[in-house]
Amino acid sequence: METVFRIESPRIIAAVTRLVRDIGIAEELAQDALVAALEQWPRDGVPDNPGAWLMATARRRAVDLIRRRENYARKLEEIGRDLETTAPPEEPADPDDIDDDLLRLVFTACHPVLSAEARIALTLRLLGGLTTTEIARAFLVPEPTVAQRIVRAKRTLATRNIAFEVPYGPEREARLGSVLDVIYLIFNEGYAATAGDDWLRPALCEDALRLARVLSSLMPKEPEVHALTSLLEFQAARTAARTGPNGEPVLLKDQNRRRWNRMLIARGIQALHRADATATGAPGPYALQAAIAACHAHAYTYEETDWASIATLYGLLAARTPSPVVELNRAVAVSMADGPEPALEIVDALTGEPALREYHLLPSVRGDLLRRLGRTAEAREEFVRAAGLARNERERELLLARAEESGS
């Protein structure tokens, strides 16, 4: 029952939101349907189509709620004059209607009027099916904090009268970027946890990848949606090789590539082909990142990696979306393609960037370049500084170990 509800709840909430125009109330009605299932299914048996049963129950309760409201007449006019005498269907007449509702829910949960933290929490709650406790545990924040973010997000959407719709034109492009960024942030937190004792949180990666796949099916003509899905497929393929027996991080050059998931790599290649096929102009930022990930995926050994192509792609990405983090990644690729000296020039130019002042990977990359140049004492200082900035315990241990190696 829990599995069925987690799978079906996003569609139920989306469909009911279209009726009641309030995400918070829609979620409560979906929960009411689950309570009804807990009462009736053990007694009457599980229905042949549990999802349709939950959907019909939630929709009926939405109709009952609307009938009880004082502004029933106005609401009744909005949802159709025949609603009073017509029972909701057991299943939608057109399955695409539900897909449209789900797409509306995606864009609503990721509305730019909400903070990034609120968008992430609301998306995981409504679309990922995670509980408040699970979200709090995943991001290492107190449960009341997550609960407050979700409550405030719902209140903001209601008080601002945010339309439950898929935007079009320039607004759609801007909002789609917000949606993709939220899914990417969720995946990244699972792929390399910001803080805590675990470096990898596979469940978050799985949730983000599932959301990306759903979005790809809902928006088949959007190249950046396919590109993000491709990127996450490629990255997820490496997860089994990214940690050692005791959970310690394993760097890319040391990973056993036989443990990379070739099925996910194949899915990543297919999604990248779909992104290319639907693109009408220059590749977007996620398409460029997916192409970079594809270069790694195609290399059966670290030495076979096409670093020159990766450096070129990072150059294109830096031109498309200028960012000191992208430039730092470009420096790594340049170091592998052309040697550590030109890469160190790029990194040194970034040391004054305010955005990287507390970013532990800047001294980490610089330490690696200095070590390769034989400047081991300076490298050790950089690794120690990086360890002091790292908030993840596993990553801190790795950086301190590299400092010790540089000093020996």
CSV table of C-alpha atoms in Angstrom, one decimal:
chain,number,residue,atom,x,y,z
A,1,MET,CA,0.0,0.0,0.0
A,2,GLU,CA,2.8,2.4,0.9
A,3,THR,CA,4.5,1.6,-2.5
A,4,VAL,CA,1.3,2.2,-4.4
A,5,PHE,CA,0.6,5.5,-2.7
A,6,ARG,CA,4.2,6.8,-3.2
A,7,ILE,CA,3.9,6.0,-6.9
A,8,GLU,CA,0.4,7.3,-7.4
A,9,SER,CA,0.3,10.3,-5.0
A,10,PRO,CA,1.9,12.9,-7.4
A,11,ARG,CA,-0.8,12.2,-10.0
A,12,ILE,CA,-3.5,12.2,-7.4
A,13,ILE,CA,-2.3,15.5,-5.9
A,14,ALA,CA,-2.0,17.0,-9.4
A,15,ALA,CA,-5.5,16.0,-10.5
A,16,VAL,CA,-7.1,17.2,-7.2
A,17,THR,CA,-5.2,20.5,-7.3
A,18,ARG,CA,-6.9,21.2,-10.6
A,19,LEU,CA,-10.2,21.0,-8.8
A,20,VAL,CA,-9.5,22.7,-5.5
A,21,ARG,CA,-6.8,25.1,-6.7
A,22,ASP,CA,-4.7,24.6,-3.6
A,23,ILE,CA,-1.8,22.2,-3.3
A,24,GLY,CA,-2.0,22.0,0.5
A,25,ILE,CA,-5.6,21.0,0.4
A,26,ALA,CA,-5.0,18.6,-2.5
A,27,GLU,CA,-2.3,16.8,-0.5
A,28,GLU,CA,-4.6,16.5,2.5
A,29,LEU,CA,-7.3,15.0,0.3
A,30,ALA,CA,-4.8,12.5,-1.2
A,31,GLN,CA,-3.9,11.5,2.4
A,32,ASP,CA,-7.6,11.1,3.2
A,33,ALA,CA,-7.9,8.7,0.3
A,34,LEU,CA,-5.0,6.7,1.7
A,35,VAL,CA,-6.7,6.6,5.1
A,36,ALA,CA,-9.8,5.3,3.4
A,37,ALA,CA,-7.8,2.6,1.6
A,38,LEU,CA,-6.2,1.6,5.0
A,39,GLU,CA,-9.7,1.1,6.3
A,40,GLN,CA,-11.4,-0.6,3.4
A,41,TRP,CA,-8.7,-2.7,1.5
A,42,PRO,CA,-8.0,-5.1,4.4
A,43,ARG,CA,-11.7,-5.7,4.7
A,44,ASP,CA,-12.8,-5.7,1.0
A,45,GLY,CA,-9.6,-6.7,-0.7
A,46,VAL,CA,-7.2,-4.7,-2.8
A,47,PRO,CA,-8.9,-3.3,-6.0
A,48,ASP,CA,-7.8,-4.4,-9.4
A,49,ASN,CA,-6.5,-0.9,-10.1
A,50,PRO,CA,-5.4,0.6,-6.8
A,51,GLY,CA,-4.2,3.9,-8.4
A,52,ALA,CA,-7.6,4.5,-10.0
A,53,TRP,CA,-9.4,3.7,-6.7
A,54,LEU,CA,-7.2,6.2,-4.8
A,55,MET,CA,-7.7,8.8,-7.6
A,56,ALA,CA,-11.5,8.4,-7.6
A,57,THR,CA,-11.7,8.5,-3.8
A,58,ALA,CA,-9.6,11.7,-3.6
A,59,ARG,CA,-11.6,13.4,-6.4
A,60,ARG,CA,-14.9,12.5,-4.7
A,61,ARG,CA,-13.7,14.1,-1.5
A,62,ALA,CA,-12.6,17.1,-3.4
A,63,VAL,CA,-16.1,17.5,-4.8
A,64,ASP,CA,-17.6,17.1,-1.4
A,65,LEU,CA,-15.3,19.8,0.0
A,66,ILE,CA,-16.2,22.2,-2.8
A,67,ARG,CA,-19.9,21.5,-2.2
A,68,ARG,CA,-19.5,22.4,1.5
A,69,ARG,CA,-17.7,25.7,0.8
A,70,GLU,CA,-19.6,28.9,1.1
A,71,ASN,CA,-18.4,30.0,-2.3
A,72,TYR,CA,-19.7,26.8,-3.8
A,73,ALA,CA,-21.4,28.5,-6.7
A,74,ARG,CA,-18.3,30.3,-7.9
A,75,LYS,CA,-16.2,27.2,-7.6
A,76,LEU,CA,-18.8,25.1,-9.2
A,77,GLU,CA,-18.8,27.4,-12.2
A,78,GLU,CA,-15.0,27.1,-12.5
A,79,ILE,CA,-14.9,23.3,-12.5
A,80,GLY,CA,-18.1,22.7,-14.6
A,81,ARG,CA,-21.8,23.2,-14.1
A,82,ASP,CA,-22.5,19.6,-14.3
A,83,LEU,CA,-20.2,18.7,-11.4
A,84,GLU,CA,-23.1,18.7,-8.8
A,85,THR,CA,-24.8,15.7,-10.4
A,86,THR,CA,-21.9,14.0,-12.1
A,87,ALA,CA,-19.7,11.6,-10.2
A,88,PRO,CA,-16.0,11.7,-10.9
A,89,PRO,CA,-14.9,8.9,-13.3
A,90,GLU,CA,-13.0,5.9,-11.9
A,91,GLU,CA,-10.3,6.6,-14.3
A,92,PRO,CA,-9.5,9.7,-16.4
A,93,ALA,CA,-11.2,9.7,-19.8
A,94,ASP,CA,-8.0,10.7,-21.4
A,95,PRO,CA,-4.8,9.6,-19.6
A,96,ASP,CA,-3.0,12.6,-21.1
A,97,ASP,CA,-5.2,14.9,-18.9
A,98,ILE,CA,-3.4,13.4,-15.8
A,99,ASP,CA,-0.1,13.9,-17.5
A,100,ASP,CA,-1.0,17.6,-18.0
A,101,ASP,CA,-1.9,17.9,-14.4
A,102,LEU,CA,1.3,16.3,-13.3
A,103,LEU,CA,3.3,18.7,-15.5
A,104,ARG,CA,1.4,21.6,-13.9
A,105,LEU,CA,2.3,20.3,-10.4
A,106,VAL,CA,6.0,20.1,-11.4
A,107,PHE,CA,6.0,23.7,-12.5
A,108,THR,CA,4.0,24.9,-9.5
A,109,ALA,CA,6.3,23.1,-6.9
A,110,CYS,CA,9.3,24.6,-8.6
A,111,HIS,CA,7.9,28.1,-9.0
A,112,PRO,CA,10.6,30.9,-8.7
A,113,VAL,CA,8.6,32.7,-6.1
A,114,LEU,CA,9.8,30.0,-3.7
A,115,SER,CA,13.3,29.8,-2.3
A,116,ALA,CA,15.6,27.1,-3.7
A,117,GLU,CA,15.3,25.2,-0.3
A,118,ALA,CA,11.5,25.4,-0.4
A,119,ARG,CA,11.4,24.2,-4.0
A,120,ILE,CA,13.5,21.2,-3.2
A,121,ALA,CA,11.5,20.2,-0.1
A,122,LEU,CA,8.1,20.7,-1.8
A,123,THR,CA,9.3,18.8,-4.9
A,124,LEU,CA,10.5,15.8,-2.9
A,125,ARG,CA,7.3,15.8,-0.8
A,126,LEU,CA,4.8,16.1,-3.7
A,127,LEU,CA,6.6,14.5,-6.6
A,128,GLY,CA,9.1,12.2,-4.9
A,129,GLY,CA,6.6,11.0,-2.3
A,130,LEU,CA,9.1,11.4,0.6
A,131,THR,CA,8.0,12.1,4.1
A,132,THR,CA,9.1,15.2,6.0
A,133,THR,CA,11.3,12.9,8.1
A,134,GLU,CA,13.0,11.4,5.0
A,135,ILE,CA,13.7,14.8,3.5
A,136,ALA,CA,15.2,16.1,6.8
A,137,ARG,CA,17.4,13.0,7.1
A,138,ALA,CA,18.5,13.3,3.5
A,139,PHE,CA,19.6,16.9,3.8
A,140,LEU,CA,20.8,16.7,7.5
A,141,VAL,CA,18.5,19.5,8.7
A,142,PRO,CA,16.0,19.4,11.6
A,143,GLU,CA,12.6,17.9,10.8
A,144,PRO,CA,10.8,21.1,12.0
A,145,THR,CA,12.8,23.1,9.5
A,146,VAL,CA,11.7,21.0,6.6
A,147,ALA,CA,8.1,21.0,7.8
A,148,GLN,CA,8.2,24.8,8.0
A,149,ARG,CA,9.7,25.1,4.5
A,150,ILE,CA,6.9,23.0,3.1
A,151,VAL,CA,4.1,24.8,5.0
A,152,ARG,CA,5.4,28.2,4.0
A,153,ALA,CA,5.8,27.1,0.4
A,154,LYS,CA,2.2,26.0,0.2
A,155,ARG,CA,1.1,29.2,1.9
A,156,THR,CA,3.1,31.3,-0.5
A,157,LEU,CA,1.6,29.6,-3.5
A,158,ALA,CA,-1.9,30.0,-2.1
A,159,THR,CA,-1.6,33.7,-1.0
A,160,ARG,CA,0.2,34.7,-4.2
A,161,ASN,CA,-2.6,33.1,-6.2
A,162,ILE,CA,0.0,31.2,-8.3
A,163,ALA,CA,-1.8,29.7,-11.2
A,164,PHE,CA,-1.8,25.9,-11.5
A,165,GLU,CA,-0.6,25.9,-15.1
A,166,VAL,CA,2.3,25.1,-17.5
A,167,PRO,CA,3.6,28.5,-18.7
A,168,TYR,CA,4.4,29.2,-22.3
A,169,GLY,CA,6.8,31.3,-24.2
A,170,PRO,CA,9.7,33.1,-22.4
A,171,GLU,CA,8.1,32.4,-19.0
A,172,ARG,CA,8.1,28.7,-19.7
A,173,GLU,CA,11.8,28.7,-20.6
A,174,ALA,CA,12.6,30.5,-17.4
A,175,ARG,CA,10.5,28.3,-15.3
A,176,LEU,CA,11.8,25.1,-16.9
A,177,GLY,CA,15.3,26.1,-15.9
A,178,SER,CA,14.1,26.3,-12.3
A,179,VAL,CA,12.5,22.9,-12.5
A,180,LEU,CA,15.7,21.3,-14.0
A,181,ASP,CA,17.9,23.0,-11.4
A,182,VAL,CA,15.8,21.7,-8.6
A,183,ILE,CA,16.1,18.1,-9.9
A,184,TYR,CA,19.8,18.6,-10.5
A,185,LEU,CA,20.4,19.9,-6.9
A,186,ILE,CA,18.6,16.9,-5.5
A,187,PHE,CA,20.7,14.5,-7.4
A,188,ASN,CA,24.0,16.3,-6.5
A,189,GLU,CA,23.2,16.2,-2.8
A,190,GLY,CA,22.9,12.4,-3.2
A,191,TYR,CA,25.9,12.1,-5.4
A,192,ALA,CA,28.3,14.1,-3.2
A,193,ALA,CA,26.7,15.0,0.1
A,194,THR,CA,27.4,18.5,1.4
A,195,ALA,CA,27.8,17.4,5.0
A,196,GLY,CA,27.5,14.4,7.3
A,197,ASP,CA,29.2,11.1,7.6
A,198,ASP,CA,28.2,9.6,4.3
A,199,TRP,CA,29.6,10.8,1.0
A,200,LEU,CA,27.0,9.1,-1.1
A,201,ARG,CA,23.2,9.0,-0.6
A,202,PRO,CA,21.9,6.7,-3.4
A,203,ALA,CA,18.2,7.2,-2.5
A,204,LEU,CA,18.4,10.9,-3.4
A,205,CYS,CA,20.1,10.1,-6.7
A,206,GLU,CA,17.3,7.6,-7.4
A,207,ASP,CA,14.5,10.1,-6.6
A,208,ALA,CA,16.1,12.8,-8.8
A,209,LEU,CA,16.6,10.3,-11.7
A,210,ARG,CA,13.0,9.2,-11.4
A,211,LEU,CA,11.8,12.8,-11.5
A,212,ALA,CA,14.0,13.5,-14.6
A,213,ARG,CA,12.6,10.4,-16.4
A,214,VAL,CA,9.0,11.5,-15.6
A,215,LEU,CA,9.7,15.0,-16.9
A,216,SER,CA,11.2,13.5,-20.1
A,217,SER,CA,8.0,11.6,-20.7
A,218,LEU,CA,5.9,14.7,-20.0
A,219,MET,CA,8.0,17.1,-22.1
A,220,PRO,CA,9.3,15.0,-25.0
A,221,LYS,CA,10.1,18.0,-27.2
A,222,GLU,CA,12.3,19.8,-24.7
A,223,PRO,CA,16.0,19.0,-25.4
A,224,GLU,CA,17.3,20.2,-22.1
A,225,VAL,CA,14.9,17.9,-20.2
A,226,HIS,CA,16.4,14.9,-22.1
A,227,ALA,CA,19.9,16.3,-21.6
A,228,LEU,CA,19.4,16.5,-17.8
A,229,THR,CA,18.1,13.0,-17.8
A,230,SER,CA,21.1,11.8,-19.8
A,231,LEU,CA,23.5,13.6,-17.4
A,232,LEU,CA,21.9,11.9,-14.4
A,233,GLU,CA,21.9,8.5,-16.1
A,234,PHE,CA,25.6,8.8,-16.8
A,235,GLN,CA,26.4,10.0,-13.3
A,236,ALA,CA,24.2,7.4,-11.6
A,237,ALA,CA,26.0,4.7,-13.6
A,238,ARG,CA,29.2,5.4,-11.5
A,239,THR,CA,27.7,5.3,-8.0
A,240,ALA,CA,28.7,1.7,-7.2
A,241,ALA,CA,32.3,2.5,-7.9
A,242,ARG,CA,32.5,5.8,-6.1
A,243,THR,CA,32.9,4.4,-2.6
A,244,GLY,CA,35.1,1.7,-1.1
A,245,PRO,CA,34.2,-1.2,1.2
A,246,ASN,CA,33.9,1.1,4.2
A,247,GLY,CA,32.1,4.0,2.5
A,248,GLU,CA,35.3,6.0,1.8
A,249,PRO,CA,35.3,8.1,-1.5
A,250,VAL,CA,37.1,6.6,-4.5
A,251,LEU,CA,38.4,9.2,-6.9
A,252,LEU,CA,37.5,8.9,-10.6
A,253,LYS,CA,41.0,7.8,-11.6
A,254,ASP,CA,41.0,5.0,-9.1
A,255,GLN,CA,37.5,3.7,-9.8
A,256,ASN,CA,36.9,0.1,-11.1
A,257,ARG,CA,35.1,0.9,-14.3
A,258,ARG,CA,33.8,-2.7,-14.5
A,259,ARG,CA,31.5,-1.7,-11.7
A,260,TRP,CA,30.0,1.1,-13.8
A,261,ASN,CA,26.4,0.3,-14.7
A,262,ARG,CA,26.4,-0.2,-18.5
A,263,MET,CA,22.6,-0.3,-18.7
A,264,LEU,CA,22.4,3.2,-17.2
A,265,ILE,CA,25.2,4.3,-19.6
A,266,ALA,CA,23.1,3.0,-22.5
A,267,ARG,CA,20.1,4.9,-21.2
A,268,GLY,CA,22.2,8.0,-20.9
A,269,ILE,CA,23.4,7.7,-24.5
A,270,GLN,CA,19.8,7.3,-25.7
A,271,ALA,CA,18.6,10.3,-23.8
A,272,LEU,CA,21.5,12.4,-25.2
A,273,HIS,CA,20.5,11.3,-28.7
A,274,ARG,CA,16.9,12.5,-28.0
A,275,ALA,CA,18.3,15.8,-26.7
A,276,ASP,CA,20.3,16.2,-30.0
A,277,ALA,CA,17.3,15.2,-32.1
A,278,THR,CA,15.0,17.8,-30.5
A,279,ALA,CA,17.6,20.7,-30.3
A,280,THR,CA,17.1,23.5,-32.7
A,281,GLY,CA,20.0,25.7,-31.8
A,282,ALA,CA,23.2,25.7,-29.8
A,283,PRO,CA,23.4,23.1,-27.0
A,284,GLY,CA,22.2,24.1,-23.6
A,285,PRO,CA,24.1,23.8,-20.3
A,286,TYR,CA,22.8,20.4,-19.5
A,287,ALA,CA,23.5,19.1,-23.0
A,288,LEU,CA,27.1,20.2,-22.7
A,289,GLN,CA,27.4,18.6,-19.2
A,290,ALA,CA,25.8,15.4,-20.6
A,291,ALA,CA,28.3,15.4,-23.4
A,292,ILE,CA,31.2,15.7,-20.9
A,293,ALA,CA,29.7,12.8,-18.9
A,294,ALA,CA,29.5,10.8,-22.1
A,295,CYS,CA,33.2,11.3,-22.7
A,296,HIS,CA,33.9,9.7,-19.3
A,297,ALA,CA,31.4,6.9,-19.9
A,298,HIS,CA,32.9,6.0,-23.3
A,299,ALA,CA,36.4,5.6,-21.8
A,300,TYR,CA,37.0,2.0,-20.5
A,301,THR,CA,40.1,3.2,-18.6
A,302,TYR,CA,41.0,6.6,-17.0
A,303,GLU,CA,43.9,6.9,-19.5
A,304,GLU,CA,41.6,6.5,-22.5
A,305,THR,CA,39.6,9.6,-21.5
A,306,ASP,CA,39.3,12.2,-24.2
A,307,TRP,CA,40.4,15.1,-22.0
A,308,ALA,CA,40.9,17.5,-24.9
A,309,SER,CA,37.2,17.2,-25.9
A,310,ILE,CA,36.2,17.6,-22.2
A,311,ALA,CA,38.3,20.8,-21.9
A,312,THR,CA,36.7,22.1,-25.1
A,313,LEU,CA,33.2,21.3,-23.8
A,314,TYR,CA,33.9,23.0,-20.5
A,315,GLY,CA,35.1,26.1,-22.5
A,316,LEU,CA,31.7,26.1,-24.4
A,317,LEU,CA,29.9,25.6,-21.0
A,318,ALA,CA,31.8,28.5,-19.5
A,319,ALA,CA,30.8,30.7,-22.4
A,320,ARG,CA,27.2,29.6,-22.2
A,321,THR,CA,26.8,29.9,-18.4
A,322,PRO,CA,29.8,31.7,-16.9
A,323,SER,CA,30.6,30.4,-13.5
A,324,PRO,CA,33.8,30.1,-11.4
A,325,VAL,CA,32.9,26.5,-10.6
A,326,VAL,CA,32.7,25.6,-14.3
A,327,GLU,CA,36.0,27.4,-14.8
A,328,LEU,CA,37.5,25.3,-12.0
A,329,ASN,CA,36.3,22.1,-13.7
A,330,ARG,CA,37.8,23.3,-17.0
A,331,ALA,CA,41.1,23.7,-15.2
A,332,VAL,CA,41.0,20.1,-14.2
A,333,ALA,CA,40.3,19.0,-17.8
A,334,VAL,CA,43.1,21.3,-19.1
A,335,SER,CA,45.5,19.8,-16.6
A,336,MET,CA,44.9,16.4,-18.0
A,337,ALA,CA,45.0,17.5,-21.6
A,338,ASP,CA,47.9,20.0,-21.5
A,339,GLY,CA,49.5,19.5,-18.2
A,340,PRO,CA,49.3,21.1,-14.7
A,341,GLU,CA,51.1,24.3,-15.5
A,342,PRO,CA,48.5,26.0,-17.7
A,343,ALA,CA,45.8,24.7,-15.4
A,344,LEU,CA,47.4,26.3,-12.4
A,345,GLU,CA,47.2,29.6,-14.1
A,346,ILE,CA,43.5,29.2,-14.5
A,347,VAL,CA,43.1,28.2,-10.8
A,348,ASP,CA,45.2,31.0,-9.5
A,349,ALA,CA,43.0,33.5,-11.4
A,350,LEU,CA,40.0,32.1,-9.4
A,351,THR,CA,41.5,32.5,-5.9
A,352,GLY,CA,40.0,35.9,-5.5
A,353,GLU,CA,36.5,34.8,-6.5
A,354,PRO,CA,34.1,35.6,-3.6
A,355,ALA,CA,31.9,32.6,-4.6
A,356,LEU,CA,34.8,30.2,-4.1
A,357,ARG,CA,36.1,31.6,-0.8
A,358,GLU,CA,34.6,28.8,1.3
A,359,TYR,CA,34.6,26.2,-1.6
A,360,HIS,CA,36.8,23.4,-0.5
A,361,LEU,CA,37.4,22.0,-4.0
A,362,LEU,CA,39.4,25.1,-5.0
A,363,PRO,CA,42.3,24.4,-2.7
A,364,SER,CA,41.8,20.7,-3.3
A,365,VAL,CA,42.3,21.2,-7.1
A,366,ARG,CA,45.2,23.6,-6.5
A,367,GLY,CA,46.8,21.1,-4.1
A,368,ASP,CA,46.6,18.4,-6.8
A,369,LEU,CA,48.2,20.6,-9.4
A,370,LEU,CA,51.0,21.7,-7.1
A,371,ARG,CA,51.7,18.0,-6.2
A,372,ARG,CA,52.0,17.1,-9.8
A,373,LEU,CA,54.4,20.0,-10.3
A,374,GLY,CA,56.6,18.7,-7.4
A,375,ARG,CA,55.7,21.5,-5.1
A,376,THR,CA,54.7,19.1,-2.3
A,377,ALA,CA,55.0,21.4,0.7
A,378,GLU,CA,52.6,23.9,-0.9
A,379,ALA,CA,50.3,21.1,-2.0
A,380,ARG,CA,50.1,19.8,1.6
A,381,GLU,CA,49.0,23.2,2.8
A,382,GLU,CA,46.3,23.4,0.2
A,383,PHE,CA,45.0,19.9,1.1
A,384,VAL,CA,44.9,20.8,4.8
A,385,ARG,CA,43.0,24.0,4.0
A,386,ALA,CA,40.5,22.1,1.8
A,387,ALA,CA,40.0,19.6,4.6
A,388,GLY,CA,39.2,22.5,7.0
A,389,LEU,CA,36.5,23.8,4.6
A,390,ALA,CA,34.9,20.4,3.8
A,391,ARG,CA,31.7,19.7,5.7
A,392,ASN,CA,31.5,16.1,4.7
A,393,GLU,CA,33.4,13.8,7.1
A,394,ARG,CA,34.3,11.3,4.4
A,395,GLU,CA,35.7,14.0,2.1
A,396,ARG,CA,37.6,15.6,5.0
A,397,GLU,CA,39.3,12.3,5.7
A,398,LEU,CA,40.3,11.9,2.1
A,399,LEU,CA,41.8,15.4,1.9
A,400,LEU,CA,43.8,14.9,5.1
A,401,ALA,CA,45.1,11.6,3.7
A,402,ARG,CA,46.2,13.4,0.5
A,403,ALA,CA,47.9,16.0,2.7
A,404,GLU,CA,49.8,13.3,4.5
A,405,GLU,CA,50.8,11.7,1.2
A,406,SER,CA,52.1,15.1,0.0
A,407,GLY,CA,54.1,15.6,3.1
A,408,SER,CA,55.8,12.2,3.0
